[in-house]
Coordinates of C-alpha atoms and ligand atoms in Angstrom, one line a residue:
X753 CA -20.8 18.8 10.9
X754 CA -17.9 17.2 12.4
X755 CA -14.6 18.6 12.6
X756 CA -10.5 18.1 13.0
X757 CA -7.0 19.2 13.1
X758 CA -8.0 21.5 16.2
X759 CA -9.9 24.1 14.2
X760 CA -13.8 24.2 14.8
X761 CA -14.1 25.8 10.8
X762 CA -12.4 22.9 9.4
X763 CA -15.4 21.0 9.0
X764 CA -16.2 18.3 6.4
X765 CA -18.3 18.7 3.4
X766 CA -21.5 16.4 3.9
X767 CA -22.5 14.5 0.3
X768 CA -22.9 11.1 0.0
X769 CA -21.0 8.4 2.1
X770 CA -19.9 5.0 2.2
X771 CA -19.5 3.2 5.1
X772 CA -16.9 0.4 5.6
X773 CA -19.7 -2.1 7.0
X774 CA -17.4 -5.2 7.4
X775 CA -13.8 -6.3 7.0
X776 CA -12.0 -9.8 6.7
X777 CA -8.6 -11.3 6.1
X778 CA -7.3 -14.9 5.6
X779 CA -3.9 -16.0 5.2
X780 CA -1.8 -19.3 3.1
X781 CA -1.1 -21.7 6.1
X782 CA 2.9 -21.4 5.7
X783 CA 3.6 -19.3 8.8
X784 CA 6.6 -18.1 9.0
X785 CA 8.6 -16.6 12.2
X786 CA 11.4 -14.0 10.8
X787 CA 14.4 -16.0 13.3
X788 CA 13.9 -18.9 10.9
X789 CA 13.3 -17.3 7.5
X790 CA 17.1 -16.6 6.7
X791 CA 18.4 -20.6 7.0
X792 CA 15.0 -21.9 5.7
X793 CA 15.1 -19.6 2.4
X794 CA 18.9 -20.1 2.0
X795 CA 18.9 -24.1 2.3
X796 CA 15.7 -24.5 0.1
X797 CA 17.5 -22.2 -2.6
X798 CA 21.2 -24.3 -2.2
X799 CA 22.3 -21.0 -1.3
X800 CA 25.9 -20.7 0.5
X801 CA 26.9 -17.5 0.1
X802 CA 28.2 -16.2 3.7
X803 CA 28.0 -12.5 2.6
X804 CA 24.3 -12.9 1.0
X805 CA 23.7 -14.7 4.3
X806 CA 24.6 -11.8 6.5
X807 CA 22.8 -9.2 4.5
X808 CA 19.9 -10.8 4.8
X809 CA 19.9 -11.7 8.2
X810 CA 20.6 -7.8 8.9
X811 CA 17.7 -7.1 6.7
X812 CA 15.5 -9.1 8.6
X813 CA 16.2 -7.4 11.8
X814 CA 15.9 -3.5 10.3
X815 CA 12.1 -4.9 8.0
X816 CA 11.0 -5.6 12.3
X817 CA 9.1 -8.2 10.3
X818 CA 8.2 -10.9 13.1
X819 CA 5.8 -13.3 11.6
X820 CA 4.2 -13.4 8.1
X821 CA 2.2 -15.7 6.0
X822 CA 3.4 -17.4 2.5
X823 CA 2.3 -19.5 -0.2
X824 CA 5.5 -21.0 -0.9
X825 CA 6.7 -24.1 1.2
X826 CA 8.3 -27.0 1.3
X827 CA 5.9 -28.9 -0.6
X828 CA 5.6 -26.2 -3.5
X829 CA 9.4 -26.5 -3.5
X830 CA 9.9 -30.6 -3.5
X831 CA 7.1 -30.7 -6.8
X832 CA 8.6 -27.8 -8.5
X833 CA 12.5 -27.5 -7.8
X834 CA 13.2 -25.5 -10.9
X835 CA 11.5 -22.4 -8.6
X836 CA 14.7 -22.1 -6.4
X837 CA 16.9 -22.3 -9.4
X838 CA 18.2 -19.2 -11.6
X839 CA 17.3 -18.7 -15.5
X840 CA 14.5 -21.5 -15.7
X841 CA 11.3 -20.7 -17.5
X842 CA 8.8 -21.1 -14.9
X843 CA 6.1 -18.6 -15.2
X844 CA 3.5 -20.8 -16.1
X845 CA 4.0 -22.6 -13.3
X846 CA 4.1 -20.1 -11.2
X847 CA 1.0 -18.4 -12.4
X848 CA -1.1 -22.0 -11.9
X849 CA -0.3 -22.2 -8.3
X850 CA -0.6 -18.4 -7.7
X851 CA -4.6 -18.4 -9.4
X852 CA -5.3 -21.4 -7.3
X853 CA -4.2 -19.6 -4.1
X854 CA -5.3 -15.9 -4.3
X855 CA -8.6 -17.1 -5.1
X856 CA -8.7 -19.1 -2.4
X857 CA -7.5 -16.8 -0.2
X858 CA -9.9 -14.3 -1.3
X859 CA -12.9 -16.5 -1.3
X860 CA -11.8 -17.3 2.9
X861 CA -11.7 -13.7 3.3
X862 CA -14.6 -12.7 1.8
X863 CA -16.7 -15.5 3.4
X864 CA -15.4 -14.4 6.8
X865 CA -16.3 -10.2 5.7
X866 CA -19.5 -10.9 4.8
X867 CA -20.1 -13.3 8.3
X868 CA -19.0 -10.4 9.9
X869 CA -21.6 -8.0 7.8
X870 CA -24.3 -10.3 8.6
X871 CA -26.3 -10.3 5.6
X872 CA -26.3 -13.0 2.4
X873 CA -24.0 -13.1 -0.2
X874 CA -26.9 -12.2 -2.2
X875 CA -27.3 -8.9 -0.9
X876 CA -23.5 -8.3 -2.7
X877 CA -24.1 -5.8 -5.7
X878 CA -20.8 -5.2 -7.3
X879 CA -17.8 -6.9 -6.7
X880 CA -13.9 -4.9 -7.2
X881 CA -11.4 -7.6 -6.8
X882 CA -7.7 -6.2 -6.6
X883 CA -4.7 -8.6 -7.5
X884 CA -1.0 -8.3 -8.7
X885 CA -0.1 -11.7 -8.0
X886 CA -2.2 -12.9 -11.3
X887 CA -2.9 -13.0 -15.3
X888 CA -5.5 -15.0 -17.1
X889 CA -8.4 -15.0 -18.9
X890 CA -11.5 -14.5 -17.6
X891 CA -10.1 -12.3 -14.8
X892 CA -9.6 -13.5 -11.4
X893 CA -12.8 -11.8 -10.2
X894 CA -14.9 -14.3 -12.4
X895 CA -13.1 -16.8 -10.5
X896 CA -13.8 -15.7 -7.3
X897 CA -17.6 -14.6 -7.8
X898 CA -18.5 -17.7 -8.9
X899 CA -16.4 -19.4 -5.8
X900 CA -18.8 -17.3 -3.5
X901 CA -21.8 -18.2 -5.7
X902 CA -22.4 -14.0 -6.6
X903 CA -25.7 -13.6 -8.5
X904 CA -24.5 -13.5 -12.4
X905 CA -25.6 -10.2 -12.3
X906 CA -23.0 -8.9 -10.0
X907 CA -21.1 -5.9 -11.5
X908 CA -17.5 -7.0 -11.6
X909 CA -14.3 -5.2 -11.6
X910 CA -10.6 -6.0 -11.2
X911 CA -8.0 -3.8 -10.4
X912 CA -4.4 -5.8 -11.4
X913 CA -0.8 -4.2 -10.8
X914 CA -1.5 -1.5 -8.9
X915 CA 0.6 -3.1 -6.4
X916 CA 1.2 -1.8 -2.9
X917 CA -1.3 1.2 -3.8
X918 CA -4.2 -1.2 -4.8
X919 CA -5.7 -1.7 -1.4
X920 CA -6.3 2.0 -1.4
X921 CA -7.7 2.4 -4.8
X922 CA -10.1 -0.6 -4.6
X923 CA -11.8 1.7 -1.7
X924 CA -12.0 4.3 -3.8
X925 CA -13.1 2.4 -6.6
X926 CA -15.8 0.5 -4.3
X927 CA -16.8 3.6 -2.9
X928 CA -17.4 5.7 -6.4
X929 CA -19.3 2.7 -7.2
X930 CA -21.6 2.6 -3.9
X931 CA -22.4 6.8 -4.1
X932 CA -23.6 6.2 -7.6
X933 CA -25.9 2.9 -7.2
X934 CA -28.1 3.6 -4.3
X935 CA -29.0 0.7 -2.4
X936 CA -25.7 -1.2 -3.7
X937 CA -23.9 -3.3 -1.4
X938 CA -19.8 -3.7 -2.6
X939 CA -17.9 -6.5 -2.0
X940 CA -13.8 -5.4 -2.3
X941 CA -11.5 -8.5 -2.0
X942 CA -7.6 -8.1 -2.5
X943 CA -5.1 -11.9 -2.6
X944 CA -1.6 -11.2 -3.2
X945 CA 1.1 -13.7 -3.1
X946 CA 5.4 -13.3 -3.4
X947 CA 5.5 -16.5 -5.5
X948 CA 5.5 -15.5 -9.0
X949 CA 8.6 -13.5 -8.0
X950 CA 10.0 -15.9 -5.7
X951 CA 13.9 -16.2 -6.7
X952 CA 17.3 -17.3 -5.0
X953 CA 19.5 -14.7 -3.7
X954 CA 21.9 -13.3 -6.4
X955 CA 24.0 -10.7 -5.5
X956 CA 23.2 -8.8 -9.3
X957 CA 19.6 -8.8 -7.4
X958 CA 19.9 -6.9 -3.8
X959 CA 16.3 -6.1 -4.1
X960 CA 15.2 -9.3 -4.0
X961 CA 16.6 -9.7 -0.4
X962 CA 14.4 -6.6 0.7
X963 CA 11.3 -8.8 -0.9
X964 CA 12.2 -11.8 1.0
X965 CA 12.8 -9.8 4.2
X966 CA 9.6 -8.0 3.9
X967 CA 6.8 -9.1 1.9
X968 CA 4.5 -11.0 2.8
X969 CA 1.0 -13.3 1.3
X970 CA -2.4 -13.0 2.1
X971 CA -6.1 -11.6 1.3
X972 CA -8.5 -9.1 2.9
X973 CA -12.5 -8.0 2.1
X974 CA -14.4 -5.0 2.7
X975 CA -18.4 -4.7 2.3
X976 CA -18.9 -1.0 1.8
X977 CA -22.6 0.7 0.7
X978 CA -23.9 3.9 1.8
X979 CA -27.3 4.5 4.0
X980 CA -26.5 1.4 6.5
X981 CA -29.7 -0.3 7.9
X982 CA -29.1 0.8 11.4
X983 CA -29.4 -2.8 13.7
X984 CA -28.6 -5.0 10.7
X985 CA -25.3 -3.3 9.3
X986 CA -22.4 -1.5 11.6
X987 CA -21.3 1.3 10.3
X988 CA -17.3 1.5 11.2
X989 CA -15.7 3.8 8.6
X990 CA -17.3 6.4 6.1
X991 CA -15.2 7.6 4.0
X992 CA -15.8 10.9 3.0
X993 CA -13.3 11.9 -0.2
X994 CA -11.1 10.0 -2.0
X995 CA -7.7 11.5 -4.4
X996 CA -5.1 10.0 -6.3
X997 CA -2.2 11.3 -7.5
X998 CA 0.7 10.2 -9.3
X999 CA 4.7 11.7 -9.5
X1000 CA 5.5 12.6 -12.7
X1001 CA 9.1 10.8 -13.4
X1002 CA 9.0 8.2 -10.9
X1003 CA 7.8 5.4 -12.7
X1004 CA 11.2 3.3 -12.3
X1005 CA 11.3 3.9 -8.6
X1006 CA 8.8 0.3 -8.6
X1007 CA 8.7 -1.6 -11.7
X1008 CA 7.8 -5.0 -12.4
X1009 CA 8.1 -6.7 -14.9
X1010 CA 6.6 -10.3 -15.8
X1011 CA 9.0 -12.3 -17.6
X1012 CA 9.8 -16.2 -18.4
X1013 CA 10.9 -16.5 -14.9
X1014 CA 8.3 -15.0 -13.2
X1015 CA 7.7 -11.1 -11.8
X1016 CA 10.7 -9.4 -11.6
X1017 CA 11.0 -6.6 -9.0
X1018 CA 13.3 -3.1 -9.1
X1019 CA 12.9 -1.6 -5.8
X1020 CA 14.5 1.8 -6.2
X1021 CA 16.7 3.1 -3.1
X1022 CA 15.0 6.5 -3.0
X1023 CA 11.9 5.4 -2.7
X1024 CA 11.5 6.4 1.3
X1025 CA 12.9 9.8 -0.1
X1026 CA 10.4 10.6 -2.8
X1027 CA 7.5 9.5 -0.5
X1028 CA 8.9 11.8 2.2
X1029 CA 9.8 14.9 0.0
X1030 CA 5.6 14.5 -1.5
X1031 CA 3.6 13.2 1.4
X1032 CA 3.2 16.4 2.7
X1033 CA 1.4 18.3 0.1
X1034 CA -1.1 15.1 -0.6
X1035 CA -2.1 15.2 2.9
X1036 CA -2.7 18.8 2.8
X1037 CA -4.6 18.8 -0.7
X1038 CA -6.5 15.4 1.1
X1039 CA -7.6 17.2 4.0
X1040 CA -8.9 20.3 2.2
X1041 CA -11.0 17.9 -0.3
X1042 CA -12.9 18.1 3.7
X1043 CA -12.7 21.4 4.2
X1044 CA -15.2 23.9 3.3
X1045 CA -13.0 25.9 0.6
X1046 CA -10.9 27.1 3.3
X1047 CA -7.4 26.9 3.7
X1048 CA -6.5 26.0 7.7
X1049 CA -3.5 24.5 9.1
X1050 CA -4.0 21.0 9.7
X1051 CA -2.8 19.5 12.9
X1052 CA -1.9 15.8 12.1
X1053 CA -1.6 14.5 15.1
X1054 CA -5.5 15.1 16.1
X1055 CA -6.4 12.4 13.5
X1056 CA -5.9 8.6 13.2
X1057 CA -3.5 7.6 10.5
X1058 CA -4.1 4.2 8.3
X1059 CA -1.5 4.1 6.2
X1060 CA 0.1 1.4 4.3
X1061 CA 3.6 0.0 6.0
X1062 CA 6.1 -0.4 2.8
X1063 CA 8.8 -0.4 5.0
X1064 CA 9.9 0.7 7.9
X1065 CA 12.4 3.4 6.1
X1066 CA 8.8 5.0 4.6
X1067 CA 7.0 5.2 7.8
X1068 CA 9.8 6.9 9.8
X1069 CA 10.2 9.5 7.2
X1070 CA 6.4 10.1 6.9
X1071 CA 6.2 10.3 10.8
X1072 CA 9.3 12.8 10.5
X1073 CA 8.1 14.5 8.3
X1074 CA 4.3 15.2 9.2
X1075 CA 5.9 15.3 13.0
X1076 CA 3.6 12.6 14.0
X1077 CA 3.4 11.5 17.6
X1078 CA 5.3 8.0 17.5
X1079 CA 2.2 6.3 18.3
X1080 CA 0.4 7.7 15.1
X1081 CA 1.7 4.9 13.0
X1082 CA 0.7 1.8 15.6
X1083 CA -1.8 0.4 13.7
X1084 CA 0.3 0.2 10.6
X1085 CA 3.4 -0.8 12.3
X1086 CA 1.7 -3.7 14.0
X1087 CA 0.7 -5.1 10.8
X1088 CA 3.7 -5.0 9.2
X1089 CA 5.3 -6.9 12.7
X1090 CA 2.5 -9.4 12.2
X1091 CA 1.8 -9.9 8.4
X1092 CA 4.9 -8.2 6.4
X1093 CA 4.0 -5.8 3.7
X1094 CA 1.1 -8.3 2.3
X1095 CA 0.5 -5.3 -0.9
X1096 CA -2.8 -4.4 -1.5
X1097 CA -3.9 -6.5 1.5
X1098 CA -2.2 -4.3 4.2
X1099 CA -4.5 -1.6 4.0
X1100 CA -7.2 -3.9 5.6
X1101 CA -5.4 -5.1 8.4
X1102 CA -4.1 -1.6 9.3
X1103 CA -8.2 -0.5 9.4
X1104 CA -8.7 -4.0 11.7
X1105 CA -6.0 -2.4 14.1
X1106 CA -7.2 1.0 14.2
X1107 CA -10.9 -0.6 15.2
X1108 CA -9.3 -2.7 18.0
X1109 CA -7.2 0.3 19.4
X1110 CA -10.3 2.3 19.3
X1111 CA -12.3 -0.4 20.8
X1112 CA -9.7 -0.7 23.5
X1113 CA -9.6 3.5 24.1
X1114 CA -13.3 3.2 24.7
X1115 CA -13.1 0.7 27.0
X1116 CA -10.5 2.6 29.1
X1117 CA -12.1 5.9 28.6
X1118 CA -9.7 7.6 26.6
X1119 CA -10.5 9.7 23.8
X1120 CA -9.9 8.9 20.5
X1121 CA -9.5 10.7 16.6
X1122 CA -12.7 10.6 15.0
X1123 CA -10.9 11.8 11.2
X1124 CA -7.9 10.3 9.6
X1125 CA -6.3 9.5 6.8
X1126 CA -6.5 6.2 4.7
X1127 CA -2.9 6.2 2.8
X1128 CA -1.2 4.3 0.4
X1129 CA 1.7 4.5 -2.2
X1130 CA 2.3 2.5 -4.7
X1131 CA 4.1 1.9 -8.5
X1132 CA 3.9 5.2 -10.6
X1133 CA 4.7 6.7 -7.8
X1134 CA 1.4 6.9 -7.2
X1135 CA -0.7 7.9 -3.9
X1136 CA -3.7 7.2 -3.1
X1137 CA -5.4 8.5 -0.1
X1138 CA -9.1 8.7 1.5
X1139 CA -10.1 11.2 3.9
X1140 CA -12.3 9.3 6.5
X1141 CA -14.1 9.1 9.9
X1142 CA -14.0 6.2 12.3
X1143 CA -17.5 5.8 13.6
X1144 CA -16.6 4.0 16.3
X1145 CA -14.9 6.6 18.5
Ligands
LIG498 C1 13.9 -2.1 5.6 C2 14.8 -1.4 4.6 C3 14.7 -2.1 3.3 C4 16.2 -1.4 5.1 O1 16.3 -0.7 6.3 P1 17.4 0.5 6.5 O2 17.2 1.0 7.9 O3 17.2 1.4 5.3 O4 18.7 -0.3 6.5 P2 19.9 -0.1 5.6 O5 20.0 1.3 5.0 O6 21.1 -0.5 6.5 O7 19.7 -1.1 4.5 C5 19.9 -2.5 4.7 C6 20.5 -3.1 3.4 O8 19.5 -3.1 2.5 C7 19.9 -2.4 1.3 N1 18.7 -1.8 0.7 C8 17.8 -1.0 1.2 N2 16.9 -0.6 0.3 C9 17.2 -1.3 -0.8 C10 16.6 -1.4 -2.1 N3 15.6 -0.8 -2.5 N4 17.3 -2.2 -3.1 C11 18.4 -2.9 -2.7 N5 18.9 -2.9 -1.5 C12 18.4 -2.1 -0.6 C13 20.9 -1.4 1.8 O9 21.7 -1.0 0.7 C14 21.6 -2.2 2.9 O10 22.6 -3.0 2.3 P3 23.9 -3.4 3.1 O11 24.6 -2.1 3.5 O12 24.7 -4.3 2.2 O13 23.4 -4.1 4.4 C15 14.3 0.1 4.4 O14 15.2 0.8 3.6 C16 12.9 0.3 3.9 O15 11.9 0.2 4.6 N6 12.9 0.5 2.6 C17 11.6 0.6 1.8 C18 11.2 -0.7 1.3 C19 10.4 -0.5 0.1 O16 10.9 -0.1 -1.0 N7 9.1 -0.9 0.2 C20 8.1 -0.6 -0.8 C21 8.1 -1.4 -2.0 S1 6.9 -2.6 -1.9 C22 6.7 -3.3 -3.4 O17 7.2 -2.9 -4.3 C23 6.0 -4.6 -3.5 C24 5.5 -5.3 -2.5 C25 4.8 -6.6 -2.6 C26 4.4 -7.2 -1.4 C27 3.8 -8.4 -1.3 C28 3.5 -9.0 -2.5 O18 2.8 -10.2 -2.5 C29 3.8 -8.4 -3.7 C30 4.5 -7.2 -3.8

């Protein structure tokens, strides 16, 4: 039995686990470096607006965004003007080079996953494919099973507009999936872009500066299955309960909505507020789903924390809140520094992080968490959160 938060009785609950066997990312090849996004975004877009101007280039400083990855560029731009221009029906365009890129994304990052795994795509059992960034018929994860040449038989599943949170919920998707098919190997790829919601700044739209401050493109892949063949598969995260949750009367606080001109964002203000005035409880109710029945006090800061980076604002207040050590949030922080808020992606580059510090800490002999929490929020509000261990502590 292992145990956390300080208390030798809080102990886990042992059932049936999945492990988090492999995990892979790829990226658009637009990189772009924050110092240059404000003049590059404001002279594609024929944008002069001084004040617009400044609020962005503040924006950019306070997001501590540095470099991110996008779809859109130059290119995209010169073919298809009418995307930097205001009140221009231009979804469908939008939407064809969108499909085109999250599945190509996707397949780079599930090719480089299941390298890492070290078994044949063959072996892949059931695929969950998250995406906001797309809408067709059949679903993206057709398109991207039969990119990576999945037996027909796969067992498919997309998750679409479950935004930020999606990440999060295709593990737990992928991993009720695994405990119920013994022997089944899950593929879970995620390919977001910003460009079906790329816009010119307008100052009607203040929200759409935070967006072009923040977000950011790319994919990520998990292989997840339970009972790892010890010397072919290593083992890196089980993942021991899963719970989501949603706020009742929150459900404008994010909202999208997909219109002529492409995905329109609302970004509500108190969005860091509602997160901070909830996260509490959910992490409580999370780490008792561990426990055996018993209510303890939870210390926070004796587990690892992989939670998704909205925004700075949100992991500040969490970190307030929870009274987290400031180095509790690292490996999210770092990957909002390096990638921007990438949606569903983030998740997976936050876990990537966490590996490295631990493999770092075990190299210099420090100790490390062995629990943590797996965190996301996302439209509804809705959290999302997974209770795990990191086997390689
Ligand atoms: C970095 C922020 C945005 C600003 O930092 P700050 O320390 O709060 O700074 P300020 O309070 O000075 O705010 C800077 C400016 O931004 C403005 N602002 C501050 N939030 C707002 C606001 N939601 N509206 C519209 N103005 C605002 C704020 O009013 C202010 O305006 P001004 O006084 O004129 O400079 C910070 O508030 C923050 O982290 N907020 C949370 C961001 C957030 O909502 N994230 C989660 C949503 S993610 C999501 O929905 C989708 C992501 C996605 C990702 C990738 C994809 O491919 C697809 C989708």
């Amino acid at each position: 039995m292992g145990s956390f938060g300080g208390a030798e009785s809080f102990s886990i609950k042992r059932g049936k686990a999945t492990n988090i066997l492999a995990l892979g990312k790829a990226f658009p090849k637009q990189l772009v470096m924050q110092d240059l996004l404000v003049d590059g975004y404001f002279r594609n877009t024929n944008c002069t607006d001084p004040d617009l101007k400044k609020k962005l280039t503040r924006l950019c400083k306070t997001t501590t965004v540095k470099t991110r990855y996008l779809v859109m560029c130059d290119e995209i731009l010169e073919n298809h003007p009418e995307l930097a221009r205001d009140g221009q029906p231009t979804l469908r365009q939008r939407l064809e080079i969108s499909h085109e890129a999250v599945t190509e994304m996707a397949i780079e990052a599930s090719r480089s996953c299941v390298k890492a795994w070290g078994r044949p795509f063959a072996a892949i059992t059931h695929l969950v494919y998250v995406s906001s960034s797309e809408a067709r018929f059949p679903s993206g994860d057709l398109h991207l099973a039969r990119a990576l040449r999945l037996n027909p038989d796969v067992s498919r599943v997309m998750l679409a507009f479950a935004g930020c949170s999606g990440g999060v919920a295709g593990l737990r998707v992928a991993k009720d999936i695994a405990e119920n098919n013994p022997g089944s190997r899950v593929l879970l790829a995620t390919s977001e872009t910003t460009i079906v919601g790329f816009r010119p700044p307008n100052p009607h739209r203040p929200y759409d500066l935070v967006g072009a401050a923040l977000f950011g493109d790319g994919a990520g892949a998990v292989v997840l299955g339970t009972d790892p063949i010890l010397g072919t598969e290593t083992p890196m995260f089980e993942l021991s309960s899963a719970i989501q949750q949603y706020l009742p009367d929150t459900d404008k606080t994010i909202q999208g909505e997909l219109t002529e001109e492409g995905i329109s964002f609302l970004l509500g203000r108190e969005l860091p507020l509602v997160i901070e005035n909830h996260v509490e409880a959910f992490c409580k109710k999370l780490a008792m789903e561990g426990a055996r029945g018993e209510s303890h006090d939870v210390n926070y800061n004796d587990m690892f924390w992989a939670m998704h980076p909205g925004g700075p604002a949100i992991l500040n207040k969490v970190e307030s809140r929870l009274r987290l050590c400031p180095d509790k949030l690292n490996a999210s922080r770092q990957a909002l520094r390096d990638y921007g808020n990438a949606s569903s992606n983030t998740i997976i580059y936050v876990l990537e992080n966490i590996i490295e510090e631990s493999r770092k800490k075990k190299e210099s002999g420090e100790s490390d968490c062995e629990w943590g929490l797996i965190l996301a929020f996302g439209p509804g509000i809705t959290f999302e959160g997974i209770l795990a261990r990191n086997l390689m502590v």
